[in-house]
Amino acid sequence: MDDHGRGSGPRPPDGGEDPLDPGTPDPLPYEGVWRFTAPAVDASVPQARHAVRDLLYRQGVPVSDDLAQGLLLIVSELVTNAVRHAALLSPMLAVEVAVGAEWVRVSVEDNHPYRPTALEAAHSETGGRGLLLVREITREAGGVCDVEHTSSGGKVIWAALPLKSVRVP
């Protein structure tokens, strides 16, 4: 996996605080945006999961064990979907982790235009429930998830989960 480093500051759904406003608190040490690219192959699934796990640990993101496991399962499911369903039109995928003071967002982007839907799979099937699982983990954590089209014609699937930490003044 290639680590393209930090991007601009995290972008919470409400637009966030104004960095030019002197009343805005300094970012916490674990805040930032990191983006990794990888080929759309099976080996990228555990690589992406390990990269996200290591990033959370290295940055000191205050995630509980349950939240970390949920995030890693979401990353695994989203990368697996990109590998299985988008690789033909998108030989590369991108994983982004954005961490703010009160939330963490993981997303997977590919260049395939198809917008996936959560399907109900038969009990006898071993696959087909990935997006349902992502939606349920996100809901149980009090977060949100969605699929958006990119300007290049692909899509990004993301899940944002709240951190339970409180900023100290």
PDB file of C-alpha atoms in Angstrom:
ATOM      1  CA  MET A   1       0.000   0.000   0.000  1.00  0.00           C
ATOM      2  CA  ASP A   2       1.221   3.457  -0.804  1.00  0.00           C
ATOM      3  CA  ASP A   3       0.763   6.059   1.931  1.00  0.00           C
ATOM      4  CA  HIS A   4       0.109   9.451   0.404  1.00  0.00           C
ATOM      5  CA  GLY A   5       0.264  11.137   3.807  1.00  0.00           C
ATOM      6  CA  ARG A   6      -1.986  13.752   5.253  1.00  0.00           C
ATOM      7  CA  GLY A   7      -4.417  15.780   3.268  1.00  0.00           C
ATOM      8  CA  SER A   8      -6.175  18.880   4.467  1.00  0.00           C
ATOM      9  CA  GLY A   9      -7.837  18.842   7.889  1.00  0.00           C
ATOM     10  CA  PRO A  10     -10.753  16.552   8.677  1.00  0.00           C
ATOM     11  CA  ARG A  11     -14.117  17.460   7.239  1.00  0.00           C
ATOM     12  CA  PRO A  12     -16.947  16.654   9.654  1.00  0.00           C
ATOM     13  CA  PRO A  13     -20.437  16.519   8.090  1.00  0.00           C
ATOM     14  CA  ASP A  14     -21.396  19.988   9.408  1.00  0.00           C
ATOM     15  CA  GLY A  15     -18.400  21.679   7.762  1.00  0.00           C
ATOM     16  CA  GLY A  16     -16.344  21.886  10.948  1.00  0.00           C
ATOM     17  CA  GLU A  17     -14.822  24.812  12.745  1.00  0.00           C
ATOM     18  CA  ASP A  18     -13.200  27.719  10.925  1.00  0.00           C
ATOM     19  CA  PRO A  19      -9.393  27.320  11.091  1.00  0.00           C
ATOM     20  CA  LEU A  20      -8.959  31.077  10.566  1.00  0.00           C
ATOM     21  CA  ASP A  21     -11.103  31.907  13.607  1.00  0.00           C
ATOM     22  CA  PRO A  22      -8.773  32.599  16.567  1.00  0.00           C
ATOM     23  CA  GLY A  23     -11.410  31.081  18.879  1.00  0.00           C
ATOM     24  CA  THR A  24     -10.997  27.690  17.219  1.00  0.00           C
ATOM     25  CA  PRO A  25      -9.145  25.259  19.498  1.00  0.00           C
ATOM     26  CA  ASP A  26      -5.890  23.735  18.249  1.00  0.00           C
ATOM     27  CA  PRO A  27      -6.307  20.292  16.689  1.00  0.00           C
ATOM     28  CA  LEU A  28      -5.661  17.331  18.928  1.00  0.00           C
ATOM     29  CA  PRO A  29      -2.478  15.332  18.171  1.00  0.00           C
ATOM     30  CA  TYR A  30      -4.419  12.471  16.586  1.00  0.00           C
ATOM     31  CA  GLU A  31      -6.448  14.616  14.169  1.00  0.00           C
ATOM     32  CA  GLY A  32      -5.708  14.441  10.456  1.00  0.00           C
ATOM     33  CA  VAL A  33      -6.487  12.807   7.130  1.00  0.00           C
ATOM     34  CA  TRP A  34      -4.510   9.901   5.683  1.00  0.00           C
ATOM     35  CA  ARG A  35      -4.977   8.231   2.312  1.00  0.00           C
ATOM     36  CA  PHE A  36      -3.598   4.913   1.098  1.00  0.00           C
ATOM     37  CA  THR A  37      -3.819   3.456  -2.392  1.00  0.00           C
ATOM     38  CA  ALA A  38      -3.635  -0.215  -3.269  1.00  0.00           C
ATOM     39  CA  PRO A  39      -4.292  -2.520  -6.197  1.00  0.00           C
ATOM     40  CA  ALA A  40      -7.803  -4.000  -6.302  1.00  0.00           C
ATOM     41  CA  VAL A  41      -6.642  -7.527  -5.410  1.00  0.00           C
ATOM     42  CA  ASP A  42      -7.477  -9.883  -2.544  1.00  0.00           C
ATOM     43  CA  ALA A  43      -4.165  -9.235  -0.766  1.00  0.00           C
ATOM     44  CA  SER A  44      -5.157  -5.584  -0.321  1.00  0.00           C
ATOM     45  CA  VAL A  45      -7.973  -6.476   2.105  1.00  0.00           C
ATOM     46  CA  PRO A  46      -5.756  -7.481   5.056  1.00  0.00           C
ATOM     47  CA  GLN A  47      -3.168  -4.863   4.067  1.00  0.00           C
ATOM     48  CA  ALA A  48      -5.791  -2.105   4.297  1.00  0.00           C
ATOM     49  CA  ARG A  49      -7.097  -3.425   7.614  1.00  0.00           C
ATOM     50  CA  HIS A  50      -3.595  -3.579   9.091  1.00  0.00           C
ATOM     51  CA  ALA A  51      -2.700  -0.124   7.745  1.00  0.00           C
ATOM     52  CA  VAL A  52      -5.798   1.403   9.381  1.00  0.00           C
ATOM     53  CA  ARG A  53      -5.175  -0.459  12.648  1.00  0.00           C
ATOM     54  CA  ASP A  54      -1.551   0.679  12.728  1.00  0.00           C
ATOM     55  CA  LEU A  55      -2.531   4.260  11.893  1.00  0.00           C
ATOM     56  CA  LEU A  56      -5.081   4.432  14.713  1.00  0.00           C
ATOM     57  CA  TYR A  57      -2.496   3.075  17.154  1.00  0.00           C
ATOM     58  CA  ARG A  58       0.407   5.216  15.884  1.00  0.00           C
ATOM     59  CA  GLN A  59      -1.638   8.427  16.040  1.00  0.00           C
ATOM     60  CA  GLY A  60      -3.049   7.608  19.481  1.00  0.00           C
ATOM     61  CA  VAL A  61      -6.664   7.880  18.359  1.00  0.00           C
ATOM     62  CA  PRO A  62      -8.837   7.299  21.458  1.00  0.00           C
ATOM     63  CA  VAL A  63     -10.905   4.408  20.138  1.00  0.00           C
ATOM     64  CA  SER A  64     -12.314   1.677  22.334  1.00  0.00           C
ATOM     65  CA  ASP A  65     -11.556  -1.926  21.385  1.00  0.00           C
ATOM     66  CA  ASP A  66     -15.149  -2.334  20.150  1.00  0.00           C
ATOM     67  CA  LEU A  67     -14.983   0.789  17.997  1.00  0.00           C
ATOM     68  CA  ALA A  68     -11.596  -0.194  16.567  1.00  0.00           C
ATOM     69  CA  GLN A  69     -12.867  -3.684  15.703  1.00  0.00           C
ATOM     70  CA  GLY A  70     -15.953  -2.166  14.079  1.00  0.00           C
ATOM     71  CA  LEU A  71     -13.842   0.234  12.010  1.00  0.00           C
ATOM     72  CA  LEU A  72     -11.532  -2.566  10.895  1.00  0.00           C
ATOM     73  CA  LEU A  73     -14.478  -4.755   9.898  1.00  0.00           C
ATOM     74  CA  ILE A  74     -15.953  -1.868   7.911  1.00  0.00           C
ATOM     75  CA  VAL A  75     -12.636  -1.344   6.106  1.00  0.00           C
ATOM     76  CA  SER A  76     -12.404  -5.072   5.339  1.00  0.00           C
ATOM     77  CA  GLU A  77     -15.934  -5.195   3.945  1.00  0.00           C
ATOM     78  CA  LEU A  78     -15.581  -2.049   1.835  1.00  0.00           C
ATOM     79  CA  VAL A  79     -12.209  -3.057   0.375  1.00  0.00           C
ATOM     80  CA  THR A  80     -13.526  -6.577  -0.299  1.00  0.00           C
ATOM     81  CA  ASN A  81     -16.467  -5.091  -2.205  1.00  0.00           C
ATOM     82  CA  ALA A  82     -14.149  -2.894  -4.278  1.00  0.00           C
ATOM     83  CA  VAL A  83     -11.935  -5.897  -5.074  1.00  0.00           C
ATOM     84  CA  ARG A  84     -14.841  -8.195  -5.965  1.00  0.00           C
ATOM     85  CA  HIS A  85     -17.110  -5.803  -7.820  1.00  0.00           C
ATOM     86  CA  ALA A  86     -15.045  -2.877  -9.140  1.00  0.00           C
ATOM     87  CA  ALA A  87     -11.605  -4.267 -10.018  1.00  0.00           C
ATOM     88  CA  LEU A  88     -12.373  -4.736 -13.704  1.00  0.00           C
ATOM     89  CA  LEU A  89     -12.990  -1.003 -14.218  1.00  0.00           C
ATOM     90  CA  SER A  90     -10.908   0.173 -11.259  1.00  0.00           C
ATOM     91  CA  PRO A  91      -7.588  -1.653 -10.872  1.00  0.00           C
ATOM     92  CA  MET A  92      -6.653   0.675  -7.986  1.00  0.00           C
ATOM     93  CA  LEU A  93      -8.619   1.676  -4.893  1.00  0.00           C
ATOM     94  CA  ALA A  94      -8.054   4.256  -2.192  1.00  0.00           C
ATOM     95  CA  VAL A  95      -8.668   4.005   1.541  1.00  0.00           C
ATOM     96  CA  GLU A  96      -8.975   7.226   3.498  1.00  0.00           C
ATOM     97  CA  VAL A  97      -9.034   7.690   7.258  1.00  0.00           C
ATOM     98  CA  ALA A  98     -10.099  11.085   8.591  1.00  0.00           C
ATOM     99  CA  VAL A  99      -9.985  11.692  12.336  1.00  0.00           C
ATOM    100  CA  GLY A 100     -11.480  14.678  14.085  1.00  0.00           C
ATOM    101  CA  ALA A 101     -11.777  15.552  17.747  1.00  0.00           C
ATOM    102  CA  GLU A 102     -15.079  13.693  18.080  1.00  0.00           C
ATOM    103  CA  TRP A 103     -15.327  11.310  15.107  1.00  0.00           C
ATOM    104  CA  VAL A 104     -13.429   8.991  12.800  1.00  0.00           C
ATOM    105  CA  ARG A 105     -14.354   8.414   9.168  1.00  0.00           C
ATOM    106  CA  VAL A 106     -13.154   5.588   6.931  1.00  0.00           C
ATOM    107  CA  SER A 107     -13.854   5.498   3.221  1.00  0.00           C
ATOM    108  CA  VAL A 108     -13.004   3.404   0.208  1.00  0.00           C
ATOM    109  CA  GLU A 109     -12.958   4.930  -3.268  1.00  0.00           C
ATOM    110  CA  ASP A 110     -12.861   3.220  -6.644  1.00  0.00           C
ATOM    111  CA  ASN A 111     -13.424   4.301 -10.236  1.00  0.00           C
ATOM    112  CA  HIS A 112     -16.367   1.993 -10.972  1.00  0.00           C
ATOM    113  CA  PRO A 113     -19.614   3.946 -11.536  1.00  0.00           C
ATOM    114  CA  TYR A 114     -21.945   1.306 -10.080  1.00  0.00           C
ATOM    115  CA  ARG A 115     -23.563   2.415  -6.831  1.00  0.00           C
ATOM    116  CA  PRO A 116     -23.918  -0.691  -4.639  1.00  0.00           C
ATOM    117  CA  THR A 117     -26.977  -1.517  -2.604  1.00  0.00           C
ATOM    118  CA  ALA A 118     -27.253  -3.625   0.531  1.00  0.00           C
ATOM    119  CA  LEU A 119     -28.750  -6.961  -0.436  1.00  0.00           C
ATOM    120  CA  GLU A 120     -30.477  -9.558   1.699  1.00  0.00           C
ATOM    121  CA  ALA A 121     -28.576 -12.806   1.135  1.00  0.00           C
ATOM    122  CA  ALA A 122     -29.987 -16.278   1.728  1.00  0.00           C
ATOM    123  CA  HIS A 123     -28.856 -17.918   4.969  1.00  0.00           C
ATOM    124  CA  SER A 124     -27.079 -20.633   2.974  1.00  0.00           C
ATOM    125  CA  GLU A 125     -24.907 -18.078   1.115  1.00  0.00           C
ATOM    126  CA  THR A 126     -21.512 -17.203   2.557  1.00  0.00           C
ATOM    127  CA  GLY A 127     -21.331 -13.698   1.093  1.00  0.00           C
ATOM    128  CA  GLY A 128     -23.538 -10.818   0.069  1.00  0.00           C
ATOM    129  CA  ARG A 129     -24.099  -9.190   3.444  1.00  0.00           C
ATOM    130  CA  GLY A 130     -21.122  -6.817   3.575  1.00  0.00           C
ATOM    131  CA  LEU A 131     -22.997  -3.539   3.153  1.00  0.00           C
ATOM    132  CA  LEU A 132     -25.702  -4.669   5.585  1.00  0.00           C
ATOM    133  CA  LEU A 133     -22.955  -5.384   8.091  1.00  0.00           C
ATOM    134  CA  VAL A 134     -21.341  -1.975   7.484  1.00  0.00           C
ATOM    135  CA  ARG A 135     -24.708  -0.266   7.943  1.00  0.00           C
ATOM    136  CA  GLU A 136     -25.441  -2.173  11.170  1.00  0.00           C
ATOM    137  CA  ILE A 137     -22.008  -1.573  12.745  1.00  0.00           C
ATOM    138  CA  THR A 138     -22.298   2.117  11.885  1.00  0.00           C
ATOM    139  CA  ARG A 139     -25.825   2.379  13.282  1.00  0.00           C
ATOM    140  CA  GLU A 140     -24.906   0.607  16.534  1.00  0.00           C
ATOM    141  CA  ALA A 141     -21.983   3.006  17.027  1.00  0.00           C
ATOM    142  CA  GLY A 142     -24.238   6.029  16.492  1.00  0.00           C
ATOM    143  CA  GLY A 143     -22.587   6.945  13.188  1.00  0.00           C
ATOM    144  CA  VAL A 144     -23.597   7.522   9.597  1.00  0.00           C
ATOM    145  CA  CYS A 145     -22.605   5.930   6.295  1.00  0.00           C
ATOM    146  CA  ASP A 146     -23.297   6.717   2.655  1.00  0.00           C
ATOM    147  CA  VAL A 147     -22.193   6.287  -0.945  1.00  0.00           C
ATOM    148  CA  GLU A 148     -21.259   9.318  -3.065  1.00  0.00           C
ATOM    149  CA  HIS A 149     -20.241   9.682  -6.693  1.00  0.00           C
ATOM    150  CA  THR A 150     -16.828  11.171  -7.406  1.00  0.00           C
ATOM    151  CA  SER A 151     -16.094  13.827 -10.022  1.00  0.00           C
ATOM    152  CA  SER A 152     -14.155  11.199 -11.997  1.00  0.00           C
ATOM    153  CA  GLY A 153     -17.277   9.016 -12.343  1.00  0.00           C
ATOM    154  CA  GLY A 154     -16.424   6.509  -9.610  1.00  0.00           C
ATOM    155  CA  LYS A 155     -17.724   6.301  -6.074  1.00  0.00           C
ATOM    156  CA  VAL A 156     -16.651   6.608  -2.476  1.00  0.00           C
ATOM    157  CA  ILE A 157     -18.327   4.601   0.280  1.00  0.00           C
ATOM    158  CA  TRP A 158     -17.789   5.953   3.774  1.00  0.00           C
ATOM    159  CA  ALA A 159     -18.720   5.446   7.401  1.00  0.00           C
ATOM    160  CA  ALA A 160     -18.230   8.042  10.148  1.00  0.00           C
ATOM    161  CA  LEU A 161     -18.312   6.868  13.755  1.00  0.00           C
ATOM    162  CA  PRO A 162     -18.247   9.043  16.866  1.00  0.00           C
ATOM    163  CA  LEU A 163     -15.330   8.934  19.266  1.00  0.00           C
ATOM    164  CA  LYS A 164     -16.362   8.798  22.899  1.00  0.00           C
ATOM    165  CA  SER A 165     -13.632  11.189  24.026  1.00  0.00           C
ATOM    166  CA  VAL A 166     -14.361  14.705  25.233  1.00  0.00           C
ATOM    167  CA  ARG A 167     -12.163  17.684  24.350  1.00  0.00           C
ATOM    168  CA  VAL A 168     -10.674  19.273  27.459  1.00  0.00           C
ATOM    169  CA  PRO A 169     -10.651  23.106  27.340  1.00  0.00           C
TER     170      PRO A 169
END
